[in-house]
Amino acid sequence: DVQLVESGGGSVQAGGSLRLSCAASGYTVSRYCMGWFRQAPGKEREWVANVYPGGGVRYFTYYADSVQGRFTVSLDHAENTVNLQMNSLKPEDTAMYYCAADPECRPRYWSLSQYSYWGQGTQVTVS
């Protein structure tokens, strides 16, 4: 079975940094497309970043405009994790963060509906 478990959330002051990890089991992260999403209270879940495998250890990344230049998504093949480094955090980044996997790597990577597997989420609070 495919399972995703997020970790690394917490509380931080504005301008600070956090590193989220998504530990995958049941498959190899280099074979699936992975997305990070977030959901703030009272708001819809929104796409944050995406990783597309490029063959071997290569991969391609995409970011929402709201996090471009501040967040970096990466794959750790040895640990089989997908990481999200978040710098220059703002109060509006406060949300529950989720990782998700799409085994088929469909093109609408910003769409929640194309992801088959989801983690339970990790809370990020920026004050």
PDB file of C-alpha atoms in Angstrom:
ATOM      1  CA  ASP A   1       0.000   0.000   0.000  1.00  0.00           C
ATOM      2  CA  VAL A   2       1.093   3.541  -0.717  1.00  0.00           C
ATOM      3  CA  GLN A   3       1.392   5.715   2.356  1.00  0.00           C
ATOM      4  CA  LEU A   4       2.510   9.312   2.796  1.00  0.00           C
ATOM      5  CA  VAL A   5       3.448  10.810   6.145  1.00  0.00           C
ATOM      6  CA  GLU A   6       4.266  14.499   6.535  1.00  0.00           C
ATOM      7  CA  SER A   7       6.432  15.935   9.280  1.00  0.00           C
ATOM      8  CA  GLY A   8       8.317  19.105  10.126  1.00  0.00           C
ATOM      9  CA  GLY A   9       5.481  21.507  10.750  1.00  0.00           C
ATOM     10  CA  GLY A  10       5.439  23.904  13.670  1.00  0.00           C
ATOM     11  CA  SER A  11       5.197  27.510  14.759  1.00  0.00           C
ATOM     12  CA  VAL A  12       7.614  30.135  13.519  1.00  0.00           C
ATOM     13  CA  GLN A  13       7.859  33.899  13.397  1.00  0.00           C
ATOM     14  CA  ALA A  14       7.458  35.775  10.165  1.00  0.00           C
ATOM     15  CA  GLY A  15      10.673  35.698   8.160  1.00  0.00           C
ATOM     16  CA  GLY A  16      11.655  32.332   9.569  1.00  0.00           C
ATOM     17  CA  SER A  17      12.080  28.958   7.915  1.00  0.00           C
ATOM     18  CA  LEU A  18      10.700  25.447   8.177  1.00  0.00           C
ATOM     19  CA  ARG A  19      11.471  22.235   6.329  1.00  0.00           C
ATOM     20  CA  LEU A  20       8.636  19.817   5.716  1.00  0.00           C
ATOM     21  CA  SER A  21       9.211  16.201   4.778  1.00  0.00           C
ATOM     22  CA  CYS A  22       6.884  13.691   3.205  1.00  0.00           C
ATOM     23  CA  ALA A  23       7.973  10.100   3.817  1.00  0.00           C
ATOM     24  CA  ALA A  24       6.691   7.703   1.192  1.00  0.00           C
ATOM     25  CA  SER A  25       6.233   3.977   1.522  1.00  0.00           C
ATOM     26  CA  GLY A  26       4.949   1.421  -0.937  1.00  0.00           C
ATOM     27  CA  TYR A  27       6.607   3.086  -3.923  1.00  0.00           C
ATOM     28  CA  THR A  28       9.708   5.023  -4.953  1.00  0.00           C
ATOM     29  CA  VAL A  29       9.357   8.806  -4.990  1.00  0.00           C
ATOM     30  CA  SER A  30      11.328   9.071  -8.213  1.00  0.00           C
ATOM     31  CA  ARG A  31       8.577   7.202 -10.071  1.00  0.00           C
ATOM     32  CA  TYR A  32       5.524   9.272  -9.099  1.00  0.00           C
ATOM     33  CA  CYS A  33       4.694  12.941  -9.468  1.00  0.00           C
ATOM     34  CA  MET A  34       4.439  14.577  -6.081  1.00  0.00           C
ATOM     35  CA  GLY A  35       2.606  17.659  -5.025  1.00  0.00           C
ATOM     36  CA  TRP A  36       2.460  19.857  -1.945  1.00  0.00           C
ATOM     37  CA  PHE A  37      -0.826  21.531  -1.083  1.00  0.00           C
ATOM     38  CA  ARG A  38      -2.045  23.635   1.802  1.00  0.00           C
ATOM     39  CA  GLN A  39      -5.349  24.541   3.365  1.00  0.00           C
ATOM     40  CA  ALA A  40      -5.938  27.496   5.628  1.00  0.00           C
ATOM     41  CA  PRO A  41      -8.970  27.644   7.935  1.00  0.00           C
ATOM     42  CA  GLY A  42     -12.087  28.524   5.997  1.00  0.00           C
ATOM     43  CA  LYS A  43     -10.339  28.288   2.643  1.00  0.00           C
ATOM     44  CA  GLU A  44     -10.083  25.711  -0.089  1.00  0.00           C
ATOM     45  CA  ARG A  45      -7.047  23.487  -0.386  1.00  0.00           C
ATOM     46  CA  GLU A  46      -4.586  25.036  -2.829  1.00  0.00           C
ATOM     47  CA  TRP A  47      -1.611  23.821  -4.784  1.00  0.00           C
ATOM     48  CA  VAL A  48       1.830  24.974  -3.566  1.00  0.00           C
ATOM     49  CA  ALA A  49       4.520  23.070  -5.471  1.00  0.00           C
ATOM     50  CA  ASN A  50       5.131  20.028  -7.609  1.00  0.00           C
ATOM     51  CA  VAL A  51       7.873  17.591  -8.539  1.00  0.00           C
ATOM     52  CA  TYR A  52       7.965  15.728 -11.855  1.00  0.00           C
ATOM     53  CA  PRO A  53      10.492  12.881 -12.193  1.00  0.00           C
ATOM     54  CA  GLY A  54      12.879  13.426 -15.079  1.00  0.00           C
ATOM     55  CA  GLY A  55      14.555  10.022 -15.180  1.00  0.00           C
ATOM     56  CA  GLY A  56      17.246   8.775 -12.838  1.00  0.00           C
ATOM     57  CA  VAL A  57      17.922  11.397 -10.180  1.00  0.00           C
ATOM     58  CA  ARG A  58      16.686  14.312 -12.277  1.00  0.00           C
ATOM     59  CA  TYR A  59      13.407  16.039 -11.572  1.00  0.00           C
ATOM     60  CA  PHE A  60      11.499  19.166 -12.512  1.00  0.00           C
ATOM     61  CA  THR A  61       9.828  21.517 -10.079  1.00  0.00           C
ATOM     62  CA  TYR A  62       6.926  23.941 -10.319  1.00  0.00           C
ATOM     63  CA  TYR A  63       5.676  26.510  -7.835  1.00  0.00           C
ATOM     64  CA  ALA A  64       2.619  28.611  -7.187  1.00  0.00           C
ATOM     65  CA  ASP A  65       3.256  32.325  -7.670  1.00  0.00           C
ATOM     66  CA  SER A  66       2.637  32.939  -3.980  1.00  0.00           C
ATOM     67  CA  VAL A  67       5.646  30.830  -2.941  1.00  0.00           C
ATOM     68  CA  GLN A  68       7.955  31.184  -5.941  1.00  0.00           C
ATOM     69  CA  GLY A  69      11.421  32.211  -4.781  1.00  0.00           C
ATOM     70  CA  ARG A  70      10.709  31.359  -1.133  1.00  0.00           C
ATOM     71  CA  PHE A  71       9.902  27.635  -1.198  1.00  0.00           C
ATOM     72  CA  THR A  72      12.005  24.837  -2.668  1.00  0.00           C
ATOM     73  CA  VAL A  73      10.781  21.299  -3.255  1.00  0.00           C
ATOM     74  CA  SER A  74      13.239  18.431  -3.589  1.00  0.00           C
ATOM     75  CA  LEU A  75      13.489  14.654  -3.673  1.00  0.00           C
ATOM     76  CA  ASP A  76      15.703  12.659  -1.340  1.00  0.00           C
ATOM     77  CA  HIS A  77      16.156   9.354  -3.120  1.00  0.00           C
ATOM     78  CA  ALA A  78      18.115   7.766  -0.276  1.00  0.00           C
ATOM     79  CA  GLU A  79      15.395   8.533   2.281  1.00  0.00           C
ATOM     80  CA  ASN A  80      12.521   8.192  -0.203  1.00  0.00           C
ATOM     81  CA  THR A  81      11.119  11.529   0.861  1.00  0.00           C
ATOM     82  CA  VAL A  82       9.846  14.687  -0.782  1.00  0.00           C
ATOM     83  CA  ASN A  83      10.918  17.812   1.061  1.00  0.00           C
ATOM     84  CA  LEU A  84       9.618  21.357   1.077  1.00  0.00           C
ATOM     85  CA  GLN A  85      12.046  23.994   2.303  1.00  0.00           C
ATOM     86  CA  MET A  86      10.107  27.108   3.246  1.00  0.00           C
ATOM     87  CA  ASN A  87      12.000  30.366   3.751  1.00  0.00           C
ATOM     88  CA  SER A  88      10.898  33.937   4.387  1.00  0.00           C
ATOM     89  CA  LEU A  89       7.650  32.683   5.815  1.00  0.00           C
ATOM     90  CA  LYS A  90       4.689  35.023   6.035  1.00  0.00           C
ATOM     91  CA  PRO A  91       1.565  34.896   8.211  1.00  0.00           C
ATOM     92  CA  GLU A  92      -0.447  34.088   5.093  1.00  0.00           C
ATOM     93  CA  ASP A  93       1.544  30.851   4.769  1.00  0.00           C
ATOM     94  CA  THR A  94      -0.245  29.574   7.868  1.00  0.00           C
ATOM     95  CA  ALA A  95      -2.089  26.400   6.884  1.00  0.00           C
ATOM     96  CA  MET A  96      -2.193  22.646   7.095  1.00  0.00           C
ATOM     97  CA  TYR A  97       0.285  21.327   4.531  1.00  0.00           C
ATOM     98  CA  TYR A  98      -0.312  18.084   2.667  1.00  0.00           C
ATOM     99  CA  CYS A  99       1.770  16.020   0.286  1.00  0.00           C
ATOM    100  CA  ALA A 100       0.116  14.004  -2.444  1.00  0.00           C
ATOM    101  CA  ALA A 101       1.157  11.479  -5.078  1.00  0.00           C
ATOM    102  CA  ASP A 102       0.005  11.024  -8.661  1.00  0.00           C
ATOM    103  CA  PRO A 103       1.267   7.712 -10.101  1.00  0.00           C
ATOM    104  CA  GLU A 104       0.260   8.723 -13.634  1.00  0.00           C
ATOM    105  CA  CYS A 105       1.914  12.154 -13.672  1.00  0.00           C
ATOM    106  CA  ARG A 106      -0.997  13.806 -15.377  1.00  0.00           C
ATOM    107  CA  PRO A 107      -0.491  17.357 -16.693  1.00  0.00           C
ATOM    108  CA  ARG A 108      -2.877  19.290 -14.416  1.00  0.00           C
ATOM    109  CA  TYR A 109      -0.529  19.143 -11.475  1.00  0.00           C
ATOM    110  CA  TRP A 110      -2.315  22.012  -9.705  1.00  0.00           C
ATOM    111  CA  SER A 111      -5.562  20.037  -9.578  1.00  0.00           C
ATOM    112  CA  LEU A 112      -6.381  18.134  -6.398  1.00  0.00           C
ATOM    113  CA  SER A 113      -8.474  15.614  -8.305  1.00  0.00           C
ATOM    114  CA  GLN A 114      -5.563  14.033 -10.143  1.00  0.00           C
ATOM    115  CA  TYR A 115      -3.776  12.903  -6.983  1.00  0.00           C
ATOM    116  CA  SER A 116      -4.530   9.392  -5.791  1.00  0.00           C
ATOM    117  CA  TYR A 117      -2.742   9.397  -2.463  1.00  0.00           C
ATOM    118  CA  TRP A 118      -2.626  11.971   0.335  1.00  0.00           C
ATOM    119  CA  GLY A 119      -0.855  12.332   3.634  1.00  0.00           C
ATOM    120  CA  GLN A 120      -2.555  13.358   6.864  1.00  0.00           C
ATOM    121  CA  GLY A 121      -1.056  16.838   6.878  1.00  0.00           C
ATOM    122  CA  THR A 122       1.258  18.867   9.095  1.00  0.00           C
ATOM    123  CA  GLN A 123       0.380  22.246  10.580  1.00  0.00           C
ATOM    124  CA  VAL A 124       2.435  25.359   9.849  1.00  0.00           C
ATOM    125  CA  THR A 125       1.730  28.502  11.852  1.00  0.00           C
ATOM    126  CA  VAL A 126       3.488  31.787  11.100  1.00  0.00           C
ATOM    127  CA  SER A 127       2.982  34.727  13.442  1.00  0.00           C
TER     128      SER A 127
END
